[in-house]
Amino acid sequence: MASQTKPVLHGYFRSSCSWRVRIGESCTSIGLPACSLNAFTMLTKFALCTSAFALKGIEYDPVPVNLIQDGGQQLSEQYKKLNPMQQVPSVEIDGITVSQSLAVIQYVDETRPGPRLLPADPKGRAQVRMISDLIASGIQPLQNLHVLQKIGAEKAQWAQHFIERGFQALEPILKQTAGKYCVGDEISMADICLVPQVYNAERFKVDVGQYPTIKRLNRTLLEMEAFKVTHPSCQPDTPADLRS
Amino acid sequence: MASQTKPVLHGYFRSSCSWRVRIGESCTSIGLPACSLNAFTMLTKFALCTSAFALKGIEYDPVPVNLIQDGGQQLSEQYKKLNPMQQVPSVEIDGITVSQSLAVIQYVDETRPGPRLLPADPKGRAQVRMISDLIASGIQPLQNLHVLQKIGAEKAQWAQHFIERGFQALEPILKQTAGKYCVGDEISMADICLVPQVYNAERFKVDVGQYPTIKRLNRTLLEMEAFKVTHPSCQPDTPADLRS
């Protein structure tokens, strides 16, 4: 068990963070920039960490990295020293800096008490990691900010294509593994990966209704307090046109 | 500890598999198709599994999935049932099917004896996962067969761009974490991810000399028996123009 110092989470403090976190006094409210499709695409991985922190009840100090202001604060020399990949999130924790959200989630799961984010059974763990990696390696990187910038005008169709392709694979896998949640009846890292990806899918106009298991799991997860009270559509600083 | 049944590895049996495996009678020699840049791009993740199997000394039954013949055997309805993402590898093991190479590697690490592929220390594990994910999520998916097919004529420049971008991030991280290997002096999943990625980088004409830590680690790893005797450049069925 590592020492219980409060981690520092460097991330873009927009909807996905607001959506997932709300964990205590340490997470202060910060003004949001205007809505941007590009910015949204980079949020998925950041949201993974914040939701993991929320589920584990881990308090942290947020340091916002605004992906829009100043041409993208993640591109600054200062941030590059912290995360040479120039992406969010980066977490300073227990004397090390960890970027890559699944590495962060598994680190906190291995060192912090609270609900376990991977099952105890190795087969269940393999399934959780398979689903998480399918999203984090097979879908999310293709709709990343930097990739969409390279794609240019056709970025929305590009993102839609890769999300749909991923969901077409994810749906039959989840049909086999899911119980109440992605793998059986215990919430896990796979669920933490699923919800922000569905959120991005909806933003890219993917018809999630085509994927009944994904749709059902997402709906169930959004009923959980940790996801519900922090949903981006109902935050004090959500722009009026995005409120529900 | 799971039962020690022999896993079935469905994969494209080309150079990266020949390179890494050679683990016993169960892995039979199979003729190779003509060299293809596209096909190479899909091999990285497959190679990850086979090298993990080799390092752990795990015997398995290989089932080749030829990415070139028949318009790509991974696209068949039969293979799609096994791996809806239609990529290699898929591993049938202990009654479950696991696709996504890092999930496979961690499963065999958790259930099989032999040298451990992740450190015992959680901080070391976080660093190994961070490096592995930087490669498996941050680089490899951008040079995947399907992605390059979408990119079309500029696919080589595209792949080169994303590999260089990833290596520019990886180099300073490895400078901090590396000892003899990627994280300290124990070989790990990070090393298993590094070598095939460097191999792909070289195929895409990336100047690996720009990244002295990556270059040094790759050279060290290639001196290991598990990597050396199975290198694609010196196999009986390596085409003459690729031999060294």
PDB file of N, CA and C in Angstrom, chain B residues 123-206:
ATOM      1  N   LYS B 123       4.432   0.978  -8.193  1.00  0.00           N
ATOM      2  CA  LYS B 123       4.959   2.111  -8.977  1.00  0.00           C
ATOM      3  C   LYS B 123       5.626   1.621 -10.258  1.00  0.00           C
ATOM      4  N   GLY B 124       6.382   0.553 -10.127  1.00  0.00           N
ATOM      5  CA  GLY B 124       7.007  -0.035 -11.314  1.00  0.00           C
ATOM      6  C   GLY B 124       5.953  -0.536 -12.292  1.00  0.00           C
ATOM      7  N   ARG B 125       4.888  -1.137 -11.756  1.00  0.00           N
ATOM      8  CA  ARG B 125       3.793  -1.630 -12.606  1.00  0.00           C
ATOM      9  C   ARG B 125       3.135  -0.455 -13.346  1.00  0.00           C
ATOM     10  N   ALA B 126       2.953   0.660 -12.634  1.00  0.00           N
ATOM     11  CA  ALA B 126       2.344   1.840 -13.267  1.00  0.00           C
ATOM     12  C   ALA B 126       3.228   2.330 -14.415  1.00  0.00           C
ATOM     13  N   GLN B 127       4.536   2.327 -14.185  1.00  0.00           N
ATOM     14  CA  GLN B 127       5.435   2.790 -15.246  1.00  0.00           C
ATOM     15  C   GLN B 127       5.447   1.833 -16.433  1.00  0.00           C
ATOM     16  N   VAL B 128       5.435   0.542 -16.144  1.00  0.00           N
ATOM     17  CA  VAL B 128       5.381  -0.451 -17.227  1.00  0.00           C
ATOM     18  C   VAL B 128       4.091  -0.279 -18.030  1.00  0.00           C
ATOM     19  N   ARG B 129       2.972  -0.104 -17.334  1.00  0.00           N
ATOM     20  CA  ARG B 129       1.693   0.060 -18.045  1.00  0.00           C
ATOM     21  C   ARG B 129       1.650   1.379 -18.819  1.00  0.00           C
ATOM     22  N   MET B 130       2.217   2.434 -18.234  1.00  0.00           N
ATOM     23  CA  MET B 130       2.231   3.731 -18.919  1.00  0.00           C
ATOM     24  C   MET B 130       2.991   3.618 -20.245  1.00  0.00           C
ATOM     25  N   ILE B 131       4.153   3.004 -20.210  1.00  0.00           N
ATOM     26  CA  ILE B 131       4.970   2.853 -21.427  1.00  0.00           C
ATOM     27  C   ILE B 131       4.273   1.922 -22.419  1.00  0.00           C
ATOM     28  N   SER B 132       3.738   0.828 -21.915  1.00  0.00           N
ATOM     29  CA  SER B 132       3.026  -0.118 -22.789  1.00  0.00           C
ATOM     30  C   SER B 132       1.830   0.561 -23.458  1.00  0.00           C
ATOM     31  N   ASP B 133       1.073   1.326 -22.679  1.00  0.00           N
ATOM     32  CA  ASP B 133      -0.109   1.996 -23.235  1.00  0.00           C
ATOM     33  C   ASP B 133       0.284   3.126 -24.180  1.00  0.00           C
ATOM     34  N   LEU B 134       1.380   3.809 -23.875  1.00  0.00           N
ATOM     35  CA  LEU B 134       1.814   4.863 -24.802  1.00  0.00           C
ATOM     36  C   LEU B 134       2.045   4.241 -26.189  1.00  0.00           C
ATOM     37  N   ILE B 135       2.643   3.054 -26.212  1.00  0.00           N
ATOM     38  CA  ILE B 135       2.879   2.375 -27.496  1.00  0.00           C
ATOM     39  C   ILE B 135       1.578   1.777 -28.039  1.00  0.00           C
ATOM     40  N   ALA B 136       0.870   1.028 -27.192  1.00  0.00           N
ATOM     41  CA  ALA B 136      -0.292   0.259 -27.664  1.00  0.00           C
ATOM     42  C   ALA B 136      -1.533   1.119 -27.920  1.00  0.00           C
ATOM     43  N   SER B 137      -1.623   2.275 -27.253  1.00  0.00           N
ATOM     44  CA  SER B 137      -2.751   3.184 -27.508  1.00  0.00           C
ATOM     45  C   SER B 137      -2.305   4.427 -28.271  1.00  0.00           C
ATOM     46  N   GLY B 138      -1.085   4.876 -28.022  1.00  0.00           N
ATOM     47  CA  GLY B 138      -0.633   6.164 -28.553  1.00  0.00           C
ATOM     48  C   GLY B 138       0.067   6.082 -29.894  1.00  0.00           C
ATOM     49  N   ILE B 139       0.593   4.930 -30.241  1.00  0.00           N
ATOM     50  CA  ILE B 139       1.324   4.804 -31.513  1.00  0.00           C
ATOM     51  C   ILE B 139       0.683   3.745 -32.413  1.00  0.00           C
ATOM     52  N   GLN B 140       0.635   2.514 -31.931  1.00  0.00           N
ATOM     53  CA  GLN B 140       0.246   1.386 -32.791  1.00  0.00           C
ATOM     54  C   GLN B 140      -1.114   1.567 -33.476  1.00  0.00           C
ATOM     55  N   PRO B 141      -2.160   2.037 -32.772  1.00  0.00           N
ATOM     56  CA  PRO B 141      -3.468   2.126 -33.435  1.00  0.00           C
ATOM     57  C   PRO B 141      -3.473   3.064 -34.644  1.00  0.00           C
ATOM     58  N   LEU B 142      -2.552   4.025 -34.646  1.00  0.00           N
ATOM     59  CA  LEU B 142      -2.505   4.991 -35.751  1.00  0.00           C
ATOM     60  C   LEU B 142      -1.825   4.424 -36.989  1.00  0.00           C
ATOM     61  N   GLN B 143      -1.161   3.308 -36.835  1.00  0.00           N
ATOM     62  CA  GLN B 143      -0.505   2.696 -37.994  1.00  0.00           C
ATOM     63  C   GLN B 143      -1.078   1.309 -38.264  1.00  0.00           C
ATOM     64  N   ASN B 144      -2.282   1.108 -37.808  1.00  0.00           N
ATOM     65  CA  ASN B 144      -2.990  -0.149 -37.997  1.00  0.00           C
ATOM     66  C   ASN B 144      -3.405  -0.317 -39.457  1.00  0.00           C
ATOM     67  N   LEU B 145      -3.511  -1.557 -39.892  1.00  0.00           N
ATOM     68  CA  LEU B 145      -3.879  -1.866 -41.273  1.00  0.00           C
ATOM     69  C   LEU B 145      -5.118  -1.099 -41.725  1.00  0.00           C
ATOM     70  N   HIS B 146      -6.168  -1.186 -40.926  1.00  0.00           N
ATOM     71  CA  HIS B 146      -7.431  -0.570 -41.320  1.00  0.00           C
ATOM     72  C   HIS B 146      -7.295   0.950 -41.445  1.00  0.00           C
ATOM     73  N   VAL B 147      -6.554   1.547 -40.529  1.00  0.00           N
ATOM     74  CA  VAL B 147      -6.351   3.004 -40.560  1.00  0.00           C
ATOM     75  C   VAL B 147      -5.567   3.391 -41.813  1.00  0.00           C
ATOM     76  N   LEU B 148      -4.506   2.666 -42.097  1.00  0.00           N
ATOM     77  CA  LEU B 148      -3.699   3.012 -43.271  1.00  0.00           C
ATOM     78  C   LEU B 148      -4.492   2.819 -44.561  1.00  0.00           C
ATOM     79  N   GLN B 149      -5.382   1.829 -44.568  1.00  0.00           N
ATOM     80  CA  GLN B 149      -6.239   1.653 -45.749  1.00  0.00           C
ATOM     81  C   GLN B 149      -7.138   2.869 -45.942  1.00  0.00           C
ATOM     82  N   LYS B 150      -7.619   3.428 -44.826  1.00  0.00           N
ATOM     83  CA  LYS B 150      -8.451   4.638 -44.905  1.00  0.00           C
ATOM     84  C   LYS B 150      -7.633   5.841 -45.383  1.00  0.00           C
ATOM     85  N   ILE B 151      -6.373   5.900 -44.969  1.00  0.00           N
ATOM     86  CA  ILE B 151      -5.526   7.047 -45.321  1.00  0.00           C
ATOM     87  C   ILE B 151      -5.158   7.020 -46.807  1.00  0.00           C
ATOM     88  N   GLY B 152      -4.911   5.839 -47.332  1.00  0.00           N
ATOM     89  CA  GLY B 152      -4.621   5.725 -48.763  1.00  0.00           C
ATOM     90  C   GLY B 152      -3.189   6.075 -49.118  1.00  0.00           C
ATOM     91  N   ALA B 153      -3.024   6.870 -50.146  1.00  0.00           N
ATOM     92  CA  ALA B 153      -1.701   7.093 -50.744  1.00  0.00           C
ATOM     93  C   ALA B 153      -0.658   7.617 -49.750  1.00  0.00           C
ATOM     94  N   GLU B 154      -1.085   8.390 -48.793  1.00  0.00           N
ATOM     95  CA  GLU B 154      -0.107   9.003 -47.876  1.00  0.00           C
ATOM     96  C   GLU B 154       0.129   8.192 -46.611  1.00  0.00           C
ATOM     97  N   LYS B 155      -0.160   6.909 -46.696  1.00  0.00           N
ATOM     98  CA  LYS B 155      -0.099   6.094 -45.487  1.00  0.00           C
ATOM     99  C   LYS B 155       1.297   6.000 -44.880  1.00  0.00           C
ATOM    100  N   ALA B 156       2.337   5.963 -45.710  1.00  0.00           N
ATOM    101  CA  ALA B 156       3.690   5.831 -45.153  1.00  0.00           C
ATOM    102  C   ALA B 156       4.066   7.076 -44.352  1.00  0.00           C
ATOM    103  N   GLN B 157       3.780   8.251 -44.913  1.00  0.00           N
ATOM    104  CA  GLN B 157       4.070   9.505 -44.187  1.00  0.00           C
ATOM    105  C   GLN B 157       3.236   9.597 -42.905  1.00  0.00           C
ATOM    106  N   TRP B 158       1.993   9.180 -43.008  1.00  0.00           N
ATOM    107  CA  TRP B 158       1.088   9.186 -41.850  1.00  0.00           C
ATOM    108  C   TRP B 158       1.672   8.332 -40.720  1.00  0.00           C
ATOM    109  N   ALA B 159       2.033   7.108 -41.050  1.00  0.00           N
ATOM    110  CA  ALA B 159       2.580   6.195 -40.037  1.00  0.00           C
ATOM    111  C   ALA B 159       3.867   6.759 -39.450  1.00  0.00           C
ATOM    112  N   GLN B 160       4.714   7.275 -40.324  1.00  0.00           N
ATOM    113  CA  GLN B 160       5.980   7.858 -39.871  1.00  0.00           C
ATOM    114  C   GLN B 160       5.721   9.019 -38.886  1.00  0.00           C
ATOM    115  N   HIS B 161       4.785   9.849 -39.216  1.00  0.00           N
ATOM    116  CA  HIS B 161       4.451  10.981 -38.341  1.00  0.00           C
ATOM    117  C   HIS B 161       4.062  10.503 -36.940  1.00  0.00           C
ATOM    118  N   PHE B 162       3.178   9.512 -36.879  1.00  0.00           N
ATOM    119  CA  PHE B 162       2.684   9.096 -35.562  1.00  0.00           C
ATOM    120  C   PHE B 162       3.715   8.284 -34.782  1.00  0.00           C
ATOM    121  N   ILE B 163       4.543   7.555 -35.482  1.00  0.00           N
ATOM    122  CA  ILE B 163       5.612   6.841 -34.773  1.00  0.00           C
ATOM    123  C   ILE B 163       6.624   7.855 -34.220  1.00  0.00           C
ATOM    124  N   GLU B 164       6.984   8.838 -35.031  1.00  0.00           N
ATOM    125  CA  GLU B 164       7.950   9.852 -34.563  1.00  0.00           C
ATOM    126  C   GLU B 164       7.390  10.652 -33.386  1.00  0.00           C
ATOM    127  N   ARG B 165       6.133  11.001 -33.501  1.00  0.00           N
ATOM    128  CA  ARG B 165       5.484  11.735 -32.407  1.00  0.00           C
ATOM    129  C   ARG B 165       5.512  10.905 -31.117  1.00  0.00           C
ATOM    130  N   GLY B 166       5.213   9.639 -31.238  1.00  0.00           N
ATOM    131  CA  GLY B 166       5.223   8.754 -30.074  1.00  0.00           C
ATOM    132  C   GLY B 166       6.624   8.575 -29.511  1.00  0.00           C
ATOM    133  N   PHE B 167       7.592   8.413 -30.382  1.00  0.00           N
ATOM    134  CA  PHE B 167       8.971   8.210 -29.916  1.00  0.00           C
ATOM    135  C   PHE B 167       9.519   9.475 -29.255  1.00  0.00           C
ATOM    136  N   GLN B 168       9.092  10.631 -29.751  1.00  0.00           N
ATOM    137  CA  GLN B 168       9.531  11.882 -29.109  1.00  0.00           C
ATOM    138  C   GLN B 168       9.036  11.962 -27.667  1.00  0.00           C
ATOM    139  N   ALA B 169       7.889  11.370 -27.401  1.00  0.00           N
ATOM    140  CA  ALA B 169       7.363  11.317 -26.022  1.00  0.00           C
ATOM    141  C   ALA B 169       7.994  10.174 -25.230  1.00  0.00           C
ATOM    142  N   LEU B 170       8.202   9.081 -25.899  1.00  0.00           N
ATOM    143  CA  LEU B 170       8.701   7.885 -25.226  1.00  0.00           C
ATOM    144  C   LEU B 170      10.157   8.057 -24.758  1.00  0.00           C
ATOM    145  N   GLU B 171      10.945   8.725 -25.581  1.00  0.00           N
ATOM    146  CA  GLU B 171      12.374   8.860 -25.272  1.00  0.00           C
ATOM    147  C   GLU B 171      12.626   9.508 -23.895  1.00  0.00           C
ATOM    148  N   PRO B 172      12.048  10.696 -23.606  1.00  0.00           N
ATOM    149  CA  PRO B 172      12.302  11.275 -22.274  1.00  0.00           C
ATOM    150  C   PRO B 172      11.714  10.460 -21.126  1.00  0.00           C
ATOM    151  N   ILE B 173      10.613   9.756 -21.382  1.00  0.00           N
ATOM    152  CA  ILE B 173      10.036   8.910 -20.334  1.00  0.00           C
ATOM    153  C   ILE B 173      10.990   7.751 -20.034  1.00  0.00           C
ATOM    154  N   LEU B 174      11.463   7.104 -21.072  1.00  0.00           N
ATOM    155  CA  LEU B 174      12.382   5.971 -20.880  1.00  0.00           C
ATOM    156  C   LEU B 174      13.696   6.428 -20.258  1.00  0.00           C
ATOM    157  N   LYS B 175      14.113   7.634 -20.575  1.00  0.00           N
ATOM    158  CA  LYS B 175      15.350   8.158 -19.971  1.00  0.00           C
ATOM    159  C   LYS B 175      15.211   8.190 -18.445  1.00  0.00           C
ATOM    160  N   GLN B 176      14.003   8.434 -17.985  1.00  0.00           N
ATOM    161  CA  GLN B 176      13.763   8.470 -16.534  1.00  0.00           C
ATOM    162  C   GLN B 176      13.557   7.085 -15.928  1.00  0.00           C
ATOM    163  N   THR B 177      12.883   6.197 -16.657  1.00  0.00           N
ATOM    164  CA  THR B 177      12.496   4.920 -16.044  1.00  0.00           C
ATOM    165  C   THR B 177      13.490   3.783 -16.283  1.00  0.00           C
ATOM    166  N   ALA B 178      14.262   3.895 -17.351  1.00  0.00           N
ATOM    167  CA  ALA B 178      15.051   2.733 -17.779  1.00  0.00           C
ATOM    168  C   ALA B 178      16.271   2.476 -16.914  1.00  0.00           C
ATOM    169  N   GLY B 179      16.531   1.175 -16.774  1.00  0.00           N
ATOM    170  CA  GLY B 179      17.821   0.703 -16.301  1.00  0.00           C
ATOM    171  C   GLY B 179      18.394  -0.061 -17.481  1.00  0.00           C
ATOM    172  N   LYS B 180      18.628  -1.333 -17.254  1.00  0.00           N
ATOM    173  CA  LYS B 180      19.051  -2.162 -18.384  1.00  0.00           C
ATOM    174  C   LYS B 180      17.887  -2.319 -19.387  1.00  0.00           C
ATOM    175  N   TYR B 181      16.664  -2.363 -18.835  1.00  0.00           N
ATOM    176  CA  TYR B 181      15.471  -2.502 -19.673  1.00  0.00           C
ATOM    177  C   TYR B 181      14.582  -1.257 -19.520  1.00  0.00           C
ATOM    178  N   CYS B 182      13.394  -1.308 -20.090  1.00  0.00           N
ATOM    179  CA  CYS B 182      12.536  -0.103 -20.108  1.00  0.00           C
ATOM    180  C   CYS B 182      12.258   0.463 -18.711  1.00  0.00           C
ATOM    181  N   VAL B 183      11.971  -0.416 -17.770  1.00  0.00           N
ATOM    182  CA  VAL B 183      11.739   0.019 -16.384  1.00  0.00           C
ATOM    183  C   VAL B 183      12.708  -0.756 -15.498  1.00  0.00           C
ATOM    184  N   GLY B 184      13.738  -0.081 -15.080  1.00  0.00           N
ATOM    185  CA  GLY B 184      14.734  -0.726 -14.222  1.00  0.00           C
ATOM    186  C   GLY B 184      15.484  -1.838 -14.926  1.00  0.00           C
ATOM    187  N   ASP B 185      15.844  -2.841 -14.144  1.00  0.00           N
ATOM    188  CA  ASP B 185      16.710  -3.898 -14.681  1.00  0.00           C
ATOM    189  C   ASP B 185      15.999  -5.228 -14.891  1.00  0.00           C
ATOM    190  N   GLU B 186      14.653  -5.182 -14.838  1.00  0.00           N
ATOM    191  CA  GLU B 186      13.882  -6.405 -15.082  1.00  0.00           C
ATOM    192  C   GLU B 186      13.124  -6.266 -16.386  1.00  0.00           C
ATOM    193  N   ILE B 187      13.162  -7.284 -17.200  1.00  0.00           N
ATOM    194  CA  ILE B 187      12.396  -7.240 -18.447  1.00  0.00           C
ATOM    195  C   ILE B 187      10.908  -7.239 -18.109  1.00  0.00           C
ATOM    196  N   SER B 188      10.114  -6.568 -18.932  1.00  0.00           N
ATOM    197  CA  SER B 188       8.681  -6.440 -18.619  1.00  0.00           C
ATOM    198  C   SER B 188       7.862  -6.284 -19.892  1.00  0.00           C
ATOM    199  N   MET B 189       6.565  -6.153 -19.691  1.00  0.00           N
ATOM    200  CA  MET B 189       5.628  -5.924 -20.795  1.00  0.00           C
ATOM    201  C   MET B 189       6.034  -4.710 -21.626  1.00  0.00           C
ATOM    202  N   ALA B 190       6.641  -3.716 -20.995  1.00  0.00           N
ATOM    203  CA  ALA B 190       7.070  -2.519 -21.731  1.00  0.00           C
ATOM    204  C   ALA B 190       8.114  -2.874 -22.785  1.00  0.00           C
ATOM    205  N   ASP B 191       9.034  -3.762 -22.434  1.00  0.00           N
ATOM    206  CA  ASP B 191      10.054  -4.192 -23.394  1.00  0.00           C
ATOM    207  C   ASP B 191       9.423  -4.984 -24.537  1.00  0.00           C
ATOM    208  N   ILE B 192       8.438  -5.794 -24.177  1.00  0.00           N
ATOM    209  CA  ILE B 192       7.723  -6.594 -25.178  1.00  0.00           C
ATOM    210  C   ILE B 192       7.007  -5.680 -26.178  1.00  0.00           C
ATOM    211  N   CYS B 193       6.535  -4.534 -25.678  1.00  0.00           N
ATOM    212  CA  CYS B 193       5.884  -3.563 -26.567  1.00  0.00           C
ATOM    213  C   CYS B 193       6.908  -2.797 -27.404  1.00  0.00           C
ATOM    214  N   LEU B 194       8.060  -2.526 -26.816  1.00  0.00           N
ATOM    215  CA  LEU B 194       9.031  -1.655 -27.485  1.00  0.00           C
ATOM    216  C   LEU B 194       9.608  -2.261 -28.757  1.00  0.00           C
ATOM    217  N   VAL B 195      10.069  -3.502 -28.659  1.00  0.00           N
ATOM    218  CA  VAL B 195      10.840  -4.079 -29.774  1.00  0.00           C
ATOM    219  C   VAL B 195      10.048  -4.139 -31.091  1.00  0.00           C
ATOM    220  N   PRO B 196       8.831  -4.685 -31.110  1.00  0.00           N
ATOM    221  CA  PRO B 196       8.113  -4.686 -32.390  1.00  0.00           C
ATOM    222  C   PRO B 196       7.781  -3.282 -32.890  1.00  0.00           C
ATOM    223  N   GLN B 197       7.614  -2.322 -31.957  1.00  0.00           N
ATOM    224  CA  GLN B 197       7.334  -0.960 -32.398  1.00  0.00           C
ATOM    225  C   GLN B 197       8.570  -0.344 -33.072  1.00  0.00           C
ATOM    226  N   VAL B 198       9.749  -0.622 -32.531  1.00  0.00           N
ATOM    227  CA  VAL B 198      10.985  -0.143 -33.168  1.00  0.00           C
ATOM    228  C   VAL B 198      11.145  -0.813 -34.534  1.00  0.00           C
ATOM    229  N   TYR B 199      10.814  -2.076 -34.583  1.00  0.00           N
ATOM    230  CA  TYR B 199      10.884  -2.808 -35.858  1.00  0.00           C
ATOM    231  C   TYR B 199       9.972  -2.147 -36.899  1.00  0.00           C
ATOM    232  N   ASN B 200       8.758  -1.824 -36.505  1.00  0.00           N
ATOM    233  CA  ASN B 200       7.856  -1.112 -37.416  1.00  0.00           C
ATOM    234  C   ASN B 200       8.400   0.259 -37.778  1.00  0.00           C
ATOM    235  N   ALA B 201       8.968   0.956 -36.789  1.00  0.00           N
ATOM    236  CA  ALA B 201       9.547   2.286 -37.046  1.00  0.00           C
ATOM    237  C   ALA B 201      10.593   2.203 -38.150  1.00  0.00           C
ATOM    238  N   GLU B 202      11.435   1.204 -38.052  1.00  0.00           N
ATOM    239  CA  GLU B 202      12.491   1.059 -39.059  1.00  0.00           C
ATOM    240  C   GLU B 202      11.904   0.762 -40.433  1.00  0.00           C
ATOM    241  N   ARG B 203      10.863  -0.014 -40.460  1.00  0.00           N
ATOM    242  CA  ARG B 203      10.214  -0.288 -41.751  1.00  0.00           C
ATOM    243  C   ARG B 203       9.622   0.981 -42.346  1.00  0.00           C
ATOM    244  N   PHE B 204       9.169   1.881 -41.493  1.00  0.00           N
ATOM    245  CA  PHE B 204       8.593   3.142 -41.973  1.00  0.00           C
ATOM    246  C   PHE B 204       9.659   4.237 -42.082  1.00  0.00           C
ATOM    247  N   LYS B 205      10.924   3.830 -42.083  1.00  0.00           N
ATOM    248  CA  LYS B 205      12.064   4.737 -42.311  1.00  0.00           C
ATOM    249  C   LYS B 205      12.191   5.833 -41.259  1.00  0.00           C
ATOM    250  N   VAL B 206      11.768   5.543 -40.049  1.00  0.00           N
ATOM    251  CA  VAL B 206      12.004   6.482 -38.939  1.00  0.00           C
ATOM    252  C   VAL B 206      13.459   6.323 -38.513  1.00  0.00           C
TER     253      VAL B 206
END
